[in-house]
Amino acid sequence: MSEVPAIDQAIVALFSGLEGVEAENDELTDTDVRESIHLVLNYFFVSGKNDRPPPTAYGMFSPEGDAAVSAVVQKFLAAVGAIREIERYPLGQARLDLLQNPKLTTPQGRMYDEFIGHTDAPIAQQEIPAYLYEPDYDE
Amino acid sequence: MQRVEQEFVSAVPVFNLTVEHDRTYAVGKAGLLVHNSCPGKPVYAGVDAPTTNAGQVGSYTNTHASGATYSGKGTRARSQQSGRRQAQAHDDPHVATDFTPAENAREAFKQESRRIDANGGVRDPSNFNQIESPGRRFRIEDGELLE
């Protein structure tokens, strides 16, 4: 656990929210979606960049699915950004470790890696991929 | 038709057709139904149209023209969407898909992890995967891998 319960609560809410989205959208844990969520969290939370709006296309199969994922991610970014103690955790590895805490589980007992995968170190990411702003739905 | 196998031969040119507003059409002697690319987007055609059991979860490895690979968990439809995304991200056309169905999501995750490892792991530059699959943890939990 982190030293700040509010941060842990925001992270649990993030993964629990994604688990809730999965109830209506089986594709939530598909690799494309998992990696999209990871890249967005890596860019805005782990790397602390804030030079553009969060993406809206996570690789879900429907606009509704993408909107649901986007809402959960944006709620997390807003919630954790409002916690003053987040400044105790420097950008980079410390932020990634907060997200990849195996002790924080969803109501179904699932861990972070089912929703965002795992990396040992933050991904060096200068840009957000363009496809995260360009939905691709089969007609 | 119960199963379709596919063999990668070589990268070939692809064309995006729309005939009188119809974007799905039959090709070849077998009359295989295919779908064009989405309007306004680069033509990175899929190479493995879902046939039967399109919603069957499994794992896949997509090969791109450069030889780079990307492995994932999902349905056949996912494998094609994934191929288009990686093609766009790396400007590297998707040329082949190898798909294997799985009994359930956990097995699909494990298959995905094995595929990533078989292609050099997430640190291999010829592998577009950058993020480990939860299947790696499942393989450890099931005694297949040492931590």
mmCIF file of C-alpha atoms in Angstrom:
data_model
loop_
_atom_site.group_PDB
_atom_site.id
_atom_site.type_symbol
_atom_site.label_atom_id
_atom_site.label_comp_id
_atom_site.label_asym_id
_atom_site.label_seq_id
_atom_site.Cartn_x
_atom_site.Cartn_y
_atom_site.Cartn_z
ATOM 1 C CA MET A 1 0.000 0.000 0.000
ATOM 2 C CA SER A 2 1.085 3.593 -0.470
ATOM 3 C CA GLU A 3 1.315 5.940 2.493
ATOM 4 C CA VAL A 4 -1.721 7.815 1.230
ATOM 5 C CA PRO A 5 -5.001 5.876 1.422
ATOM 6 C CA ALA A 6 -6.727 8.317 -0.932
ATOM 7 C CA ILE A 7 -4.290 7.417 -3.711
ATOM 8 C CA ASP A 8 -4.872 3.712 -3.187
ATOM 9 C CA GLN A 9 -8.613 4.321 -3.218
ATOM 10 C CA ALA A 10 -8.355 6.161 -6.532
ATOM 11 C CA ILE A 11 -6.358 3.305 -8.037
ATOM 12 C CA VAL A 12 -8.785 0.671 -6.788
ATOM 13 C CA ALA A 13 -11.624 2.785 -8.212
ATOM 14 C CA LEU A 14 -9.812 2.890 -11.557
ATOM 15 C CA PHE A 15 -9.478 -0.871 -11.872
ATOM 16 C CA SER A 16 -12.905 -1.523 -10.367
ATOM 17 C CA GLY A 17 -14.378 0.897 -12.885
ATOM 18 C CA LEU A 18 -12.681 -0.914 -15.726
ATOM 19 C CA GLU A 19 -13.941 -4.224 -14.359
ATOM 20 C CA GLY A 20 -17.421 -2.724 -14.448
ATOM 21 C CA VAL A 21 -16.971 -1.731 -18.093
ATOM 22 C CA GLU A 22 -15.960 -5.308 -18.887
ATOM 23 C CA ALA A 23 -19.327 -6.579 -17.653
ATOM 24 C CA GLU A 24 -20.870 -5.116 -20.818
ATOM 25 C CA ASN A 25 -17.789 -5.247 -23.063
ATOM 26 C CA ASP A 26 -15.821 -8.504 -23.177
ATOM 27 C CA GLU A 27 -13.016 -6.872 -25.144
ATOM 28 C CA LEU A 28 -11.883 -4.714 -22.202
ATOM 29 C CA THR A 29 -8.883 -6.935 -21.456
ATOM 30 C CA ASP A 30 -7.880 -7.452 -25.100
ATOM 31 C CA THR A 31 -4.264 -6.511 -25.680
ATOM 32 C CA ASP A 32 -5.038 -3.420 -27.757
ATOM 33 C CA VAL A 33 -7.283 -1.992 -25.063
ATOM 34 C CA ARG A 34 -4.965 -2.958 -22.200
ATOM 35 C CA GLU A 35 -1.972 -1.344 -23.875
ATOM 36 C CA SER A 36 -3.978 1.751 -24.801
ATOM 37 C CA ILE A 37 -4.986 2.296 -21.182
ATOM 38 C CA HIS A 38 -1.400 1.702 -20.064
ATOM 39 C CA LEU A 39 -0.017 4.225 -22.571
ATOM 40 C CA VAL A 40 -2.512 6.873 -21.480
ATOM 41 C CA LEU A 41 -1.762 6.364 -17.780
ATOM 42 C CA ASN A 42 1.956 6.300 -18.542
ATOM 43 C CA TYR A 43 1.732 9.607 -20.392
ATOM 44 C CA PHE A 44 -0.532 11.577 -18.069
ATOM 45 C CA PHE A 45 0.060 10.022 -14.628
ATOM 46 C CA VAL A 46 3.488 8.353 -14.651
ATOM 47 C CA SER A 47 5.173 10.957 -16.865
ATOM 48 C CA GLY A 48 2.979 13.816 -15.644
ATOM 49 C CA LYS A 49 2.403 15.334 -19.074
ATOM 50 C CA ASN A 50 -0.667 17.478 -19.504
ATOM 51 C CA ASP A 51 -0.312 19.077 -22.909
ATOM 52 C CA ARG A 52 -3.400 17.619 -24.563
ATOM 53 C CA PRO A 53 -6.765 16.135 -23.635
ATOM 54 C CA PRO A 54 -6.790 12.452 -22.702
ATOM 55 C CA PRO A 55 -7.522 10.154 -25.662
ATOM 56 C CA THR A 56 -10.974 8.891 -26.473
ATOM 57 C CA ALA A 57 -10.255 5.770 -28.574
ATOM 58 C CA TYR A 58 -9.000 2.823 -26.560
ATOM 59 C CA GLY A 59 -9.596 0.103 -29.124
ATOM 60 C CA MET A 60 -13.003 -0.941 -27.881
ATOM 61 C CA PHE A 61 -15.423 -2.329 -30.453
ATOM 62 C CA SER A 62 -18.057 0.403 -30.047
ATOM 63 C CA PRO A 63 -18.269 4.130 -29.331
ATOM 64 C CA GLU A 64 -20.104 3.293 -26.131
ATOM 65 C CA GLY A 65 -17.291 1.029 -24.966
ATOM 66 C CA ASP A 66 -14.637 3.625 -25.713
ATOM 67 C CA ALA A 67 -16.686 6.298 -23.960
ATOM 68 C CA ALA A 68 -17.023 4.099 -20.881
ATOM 69 C CA VAL A 69 -13.277 3.420 -20.702
ATOM 70 C CA SER A 70 -12.492 7.069 -21.326
ATOM 71 C CA ALA A 71 -14.817 8.130 -18.504
ATOM 72 C CA VAL A 72 -13.145 5.773 -16.027
ATOM 73 C CA VAL A 73 -9.635 6.895 -16.996
ATOM 74 C CA GLN A 74 -10.500 10.589 -16.919
ATOM 75 C CA LYS A 75 -12.196 10.205 -13.548
ATOM 76 C CA PHE A 76 -9.025 8.612 -12.190
ATOM 77 C CA LEU A 77 -6.745 11.310 -13.588
ATOM 78 C CA ALA A 78 -8.949 14.022 -12.112
ATOM 79 C CA ALA A 79 -9.247 12.269 -8.757
ATOM 80 C CA VAL A 80 -5.570 11.545 -8.299
ATOM 81 C CA GLY A 81 -4.627 15.003 -9.553
ATOM 82 C CA ALA A 82 -6.700 16.514 -6.768
ATOM 83 C CA ILE A 83 -4.824 14.626 -4.040
ATOM 84 C CA ARG A 84 -2.171 16.984 -2.720
ATOM 85 C CA GLU A 85 -0.018 14.144 -1.378
ATOM 86 C CA ILE A 86 0.555 12.801 -4.878
ATOM 87 C CA GLU A 87 3.485 15.224 -4.986
ATOM 88 C CA ARG A 88 5.289 12.872 -2.575
ATOM 89 C CA TYR A 89 5.634 10.451 -5.465
ATOM 90 C CA PRO A 90 8.024 11.718 -8.145
ATOM 91 C CA LEU A 91 7.243 11.194 -11.792
ATOM 92 C CA GLY A 92 8.507 7.963 -13.281
ATOM 93 C CA GLN A 93 9.109 4.692 -11.479
ATOM 94 C CA ALA A 94 7.470 5.733 -8.193
ATOM 95 C CA ARG A 95 4.227 6.574 -10.010
ATOM 96 C CA LEU A 96 4.361 3.342 -12.005
ATOM 97 C CA ASP A 97 4.860 1.381 -8.790
ATOM 98 C CA LEU A 98 1.735 2.981 -7.349
ATOM 99 C CA LEU A 99 -0.301 1.703 -10.294
ATOM 100 C CA GLN A 100 1.315 -1.729 -10.370
ATOM 101 C CA ASN A 101 0.702 -2.541 -6.723
ATOM 102 C CA PRO A 102 -0.345 -6.208 -6.529
ATOM 103 C CA LYS A 103 -2.033 -5.622 -3.175
ATOM 104 C CA LEU A 104 -4.665 -3.377 -4.732
ATOM 105 C CA THR A 105 -7.388 -5.579 -6.167
ATOM 106 C CA THR A 106 -10.876 -5.179 -7.594
ATOM 107 C CA PRO A 107 -14.057 -6.490 -5.933
ATOM 108 C CA GLN A 108 -13.496 -9.707 -7.919
ATOM 109 C CA GLY A 109 -9.943 -9.965 -6.599
ATOM 110 C CA ARG A 110 -8.257 -9.092 -9.885
ATOM 111 C CA MET A 111 -4.930 -7.294 -10.168
ATOM 112 C CA TYR A 112 -3.743 -4.348 -12.230
ATOM 113 C CA ASP A 113 -2.062 -6.459 -14.919
ATOM 114 C CA GLU A 114 -5.345 -7.719 -16.350
ATOM 115 C CA PHE A 115 -6.297 -4.113 -17.109
ATOM 116 C CA ILE A 116 -2.994 -2.415 -17.980
ATOM 117 C CA GLY A 117 -0.424 -5.213 -18.327
ATOM 118 C CA HIS A 118 2.951 -4.839 -16.654
ATOM 119 C CA THR A 119 6.234 -3.091 -17.373
ATOM 120 C CA ASP A 120 9.303 -3.192 -15.160
ATOM 121 C CA ALA A 121 10.044 0.456 -15.932
ATOM 122 C CA PRO A 122 8.058 3.353 -17.375
ATOM 123 C CA ILE A 123 7.827 3.307 -21.157
ATOM 124 C CA ALA A 124 9.848 6.081 -22.756
ATOM 125 C CA GLN A 125 7.001 7.833 -24.480
ATOM 126 C CA GLN A 126 7.369 11.189 -26.157
ATOM 127 C CA GLU A 127 4.004 11.211 -27.867
ATOM 128 C CA ILE A 128 0.595 9.642 -27.557
ATOM 129 C CA PRO A 129 -0.082 7.414 -30.603
ATOM 130 C CA ALA A 130 -2.455 9.067 -33.079
ATOM 131 C CA TYR A 131 -4.715 6.011 -33.108
ATOM 132 C CA LEU A 132 -5.758 6.777 -29.549
ATOM 133 C CA TYR A 133 -7.701 9.725 -30.946
ATOM 134 C CA GLU A 134 -8.999 7.916 -34.048
ATOM 135 C CA PRO A 135 -11.706 5.303 -33.433
ATOM 136 C CA ASP A 136 -11.664 2.235 -35.685
ATOM 137 C CA TYR A 137 -14.977 0.408 -35.605
ATOM 138 C CA ASP A 138 -15.976 -2.307 -38.065
ATOM 139 C CA GLU A 139 -19.029 -1.136 -39.981
ATOM 140 C CA MET B 1 -16.340 -24.646 -42.916
ATOM 141 C CA GLN B 2 -14.772 -25.527 -39.559
ATOM 142 C CA ARG B 3 -11.378 -23.930 -39.717
ATOM 143 C CA VAL B 4 -9.228 -21.722 -41.933
ATOM 144 C CA GLU B 5 -5.467 -22.017 -41.996
ATOM 145 C CA GLN B 6 -3.321 -19.315 -43.460
ATOM 146 C CA GLU B 7 0.210 -19.309 -44.703
ATOM 147 C CA PHE B 8 2.326 -16.204 -45.173
ATOM 148 C CA VAL B 9 3.905 -16.203 -48.611
ATOM 149 C CA SER B 10 5.035 -12.629 -49.198
ATOM 150 C CA ALA B 11 3.926 -9.027 -48.867
ATOM 151 C CA VAL B 12 1.525 -8.122 -51.683
ATOM 152 C CA PRO B 13 -0.210 -4.897 -52.801
ATOM 153 C CA VAL B 14 -3.778 -4.487 -51.538
ATOM 154 C CA PHE B 15 -6.623 -2.360 -52.889
ATOM 155 C CA ASN B 16 -9.580 -0.736 -51.203
ATOM 156 C CA LEU B 17 -12.817 -1.206 -53.158
ATOM 157 C CA THR B 18 -16.264 0.266 -52.728
ATOM 158 C CA VAL B 19 -18.850 -0.708 -55.372
ATOM 159 C CA GLU B 20 -22.188 1.119 -55.351
ATOM 160 C CA HIS B 21 -21.841 1.743 -51.606
ATOM 161 C CA ASP B 22 -21.180 -1.929 -50.852
ATOM 162 C CA ARG B 23 -18.007 -2.419 -48.869
ATOM 163 C CA THR B 24 -18.317 -6.175 -48.472
ATOM 164 C CA TYR B 25 -17.791 -8.354 -51.515
ATOM 165 C CA ALA B 26 -16.840 -11.871 -52.582
ATOM 166 C CA VAL B 27 -13.390 -12.557 -53.975
ATOM 167 C CA GLY B 28 -11.625 -15.531 -55.528
ATOM 168 C CA LYS B 29 -12.975 -18.809 -56.791
ATOM 169 C CA ALA B 30 -14.178 -19.660 -53.308
ATOM 170 C CA GLY B 31 -16.239 -16.460 -53.126
ATOM 171 C CA LEU B 32 -14.710 -15.488 -49.809
ATOM 172 C CA LEU B 33 -16.460 -12.480 -48.299
ATOM 173 C CA VAL B 34 -14.107 -9.617 -47.454
ATOM 174 C CA HIS B 35 -14.579 -6.084 -46.172
ATOM 175 C CA ASN B 36 -12.790 -2.972 -47.321
ATOM 176 C CA SER B 37 -10.917 -0.479 -45.156
ATOM 177 C CA CYS B 38 -12.718 2.382 -43.402
ATOM 178 C CA PRO B 39 -13.200 5.557 -45.490
ATOM 179 C CA GLY B 40 -10.720 8.334 -44.834
ATOM 180 C CA LYS B 41 -8.111 6.067 -43.321
ATOM 181 C CA PRO B 42 -4.923 4.639 -44.743
ATOM 182 C CA VAL B 43 -5.413 1.361 -46.573
ATOM 183 C CA TYR B 44 -4.027 -1.198 -44.190
ATOM 184 C CA ALA B 45 -6.209 -4.128 -45.128
ATOM 185 C CA GLY B 46 -6.863 -7.013 -42.802
ATOM 186 C CA VAL B 47 -5.432 -10.312 -43.882
ATOM 187 C CA ASP B 48 -7.608 -12.796 -42.034
ATOM 188 C CA ALA B 49 -11.332 -12.063 -42.152
ATOM 189 C CA PRO B 50 -13.298 -13.668 -39.298
ATOM 190 C CA THR B 51 -15.138 -16.735 -40.546
ATOM 191 C CA THR B 52 -16.907 -19.045 -38.146
ATOM 192 C CA ASN B 53 -16.927 -18.392 -34.399
ATOM 193 C CA ALA B 54 -15.859 -14.799 -34.929
ATOM 194 C CA GLY B 55 -16.403 -14.118 -31.234
ATOM 195 C CA GLN B 56 -14.169 -16.969 -30.053
ATOM 196 C CA VAL B 57 -11.475 -15.624 -27.743
ATOM 197 C CA GLY B 58 -7.935 -16.703 -28.426
ATOM 198 C CA SER B 59 -4.502 -15.359 -29.150
ATOM 199 C CA TYR B 60 -2.785 -14.142 -32.262
ATOM 200 C CA THR B 61 0.501 -13.045 -33.692
ATOM 201 C CA ASN B 62 0.398 -10.505 -36.492
ATOM 202 C CA THR B 63 3.388 -10.227 -38.779
ATOM 203 C CA HIS B 64 4.158 -6.936 -40.488
ATOM 204 C CA ALA B 65 5.985 -6.303 -43.760
ATOM 205 C CA SER B 66 9.267 -5.509 -41.992
ATOM 206 C CA GLY B 67 9.128 -8.866 -40.199
ATOM 207 C CA ALA B 68 8.179 -7.275 -36.888
ATOM 208 C CA THR B 69 5.466 -9.010 -34.894
ATOM 209 C CA TYR B 70 2.710 -8.079 -32.475
ATOM 210 C CA SER B 71 0.977 -10.679 -30.319
ATOM 211 C CA GLY B 72 -2.260 -10.307 -28.454
ATOM 212 C CA LYS B 73 -5.291 -11.772 -26.767
ATOM 213 C CA GLY B 74 -8.697 -11.357 -28.360
ATOM 214 C CA THR B 75 -10.952 -12.558 -31.144
ATOM 215 C CA ARG B 76 -10.091 -12.881 -34.828
ATOM 216 C CA ALA B 77 -11.783 -9.530 -35.391
ATOM 217 C CA ARG B 78 -9.491 -8.073 -32.762
ATOM 218 C CA SER B 79 -6.439 -9.460 -34.506
ATOM 219 C CA GLN B 80 -7.362 -7.516 -37.636
ATOM 220 C CA GLN B 81 -8.107 -4.277 -35.815
ATOM 221 C CA SER B 82 -4.818 -4.724 -34.000
ATOM 222 C CA GLY B 83 -3.019 -5.233 -37.299
ATOM 223 C CA ARG B 84 -4.420 -1.959 -38.643
ATOM 224 C CA ARG B 85 -3.386 -0.061 -35.508
ATOM 225 C CA GLN B 86 0.168 -1.305 -35.474
ATOM 226 C CA ALA B 87 0.465 -0.791 -39.234
ATOM 227 C CA GLN B 88 -0.533 2.835 -38.778
ATOM 228 C CA ALA B 89 1.637 3.379 -35.714
ATOM 229 C CA HIS B 90 4.763 1.970 -37.356
ATOM 230 C CA ASP B 91 3.962 2.601 -41.027
ATOM 231 C CA ASP B 92 4.490 -1.119 -41.495
ATOM 232 C CA PRO B 93 1.702 -3.009 -43.312
ATOM 233 C CA HIS B 94 0.153 -6.023 -41.662
ATOM 234 C CA VAL B 95 0.753 -9.047 -43.865
ATOM 235 C CA ALA B 96 -0.159 -12.184 -41.911
ATOM 236 C CA THR B 97 -2.051 -13.417 -38.866
ATOM 237 C CA ASP B 98 -1.664 -16.609 -36.914
ATOM 238 C CA PHE B 99 -4.684 -17.154 -34.642
ATOM 239 C CA THR B 100 -5.303 -19.878 -32.069
ATOM 240 C CA PRO B 101 -8.607 -20.248 -30.194
ATOM 241 C CA ALA B 102 -8.496 -20.688 -26.416
ATOM 242 C CA GLU B 103 -10.795 -22.435 -23.953
ATOM 243 C CA ASN B 104 -11.171 -19.322 -21.838
ATOM 244 C CA ALA B 105 -9.695 -15.892 -21.208
ATOM 245 C CA ARG B 106 -7.030 -17.129 -18.788
ATOM 246 C CA GLU B 107 -5.709 -19.603 -21.351
ATOM 247 C CA ALA B 108 -5.803 -16.874 -23.999
ATOM 248 C CA PHE B 109 -3.683 -14.653 -21.761
ATOM 249 C CA LYS B 110 -1.183 -17.482 -21.290
ATOM 250 C CA GLN B 111 -1.045 -18.139 -25.025
ATOM 251 C CA GLU B 112 -0.424 -14.441 -25.593
ATOM 252 C CA SER B 113 2.458 -14.449 -23.119
ATOM 253 C CA ARG B 114 4.033 -17.486 -24.801
ATOM 254 C CA ARG B 115 3.744 -15.778 -28.171
ATOM 255 C CA ILE B 116 5.429 -12.612 -26.893
ATOM 256 C CA ASP B 117 8.264 -14.668 -25.415
ATOM 257 C CA ALA B 118 8.617 -16.705 -28.619
ATOM 258 C CA ASN B 119 9.144 -13.462 -30.527
ATOM 259 C CA GLY B 120 11.915 -12.192 -28.272
ATOM 260 C CA GLY B 121 9.937 -10.655 -25.422
ATOM 261 C CA VAL B 122 8.842 -7.087 -24.858
ATOM 262 C CA ARG B 123 12.352 -5.661 -25.074
ATOM 263 C CA ASP B 124 13.076 -7.048 -28.540
ATOM 264 C CA PRO B 125 12.945 -4.209 -31.080
ATOM 265 C CA SER B 126 11.446 -6.514 -33.702
ATOM 266 C CA ASN B 127 8.470 -7.080 -31.410
ATOM 267 C CA PHE B 128 5.920 -4.257 -31.294
ATOM 268 C CA ASN B 129 4.681 -5.438 -27.896
ATOM 269 C CA GLN B 130 6.088 -3.215 -25.157
ATOM 270 C CA ILE B 131 3.956 -4.360 -22.248
ATOM 271 C CA GLU B 132 3.904 -7.770 -20.559
ATOM 272 C CA SER B 133 0.714 -9.799 -20.638
ATOM 273 C CA PRO B 134 -1.007 -10.883 -17.412
ATOM 274 C CA GLY B 135 -0.558 -14.324 -18.909
ATOM 275 C CA ARG B 136 3.019 -14.237 -17.669
ATOM 276 C CA ARG B 137 1.762 -14.122 -14.085
ATOM 277 C CA PHE B 138 -0.752 -16.878 -14.822
ATOM 278 C CA ARG B 139 2.026 -19.049 -16.254
ATOM 279 C CA ILE B 140 4.033 -18.525 -13.061
ATOM 280 C CA GLU B 141 1.004 -19.290 -10.876
ATOM 281 C CA ASP B 142 0.382 -22.485 -12.856
ATOM 282 C CA GLY B 143 3.992 -23.655 -12.519
ATOM 283 C CA GLU B 144 4.938 -23.175 -16.171
ATOM 284 C CA LEU B 145 7.473 -20.415 -15.467
ATOM 285 C CA LEU B 146 9.735 -19.650 -12.566
ATOM 286 C CA GLU B 147 9.340 -16.148 -11.161
#
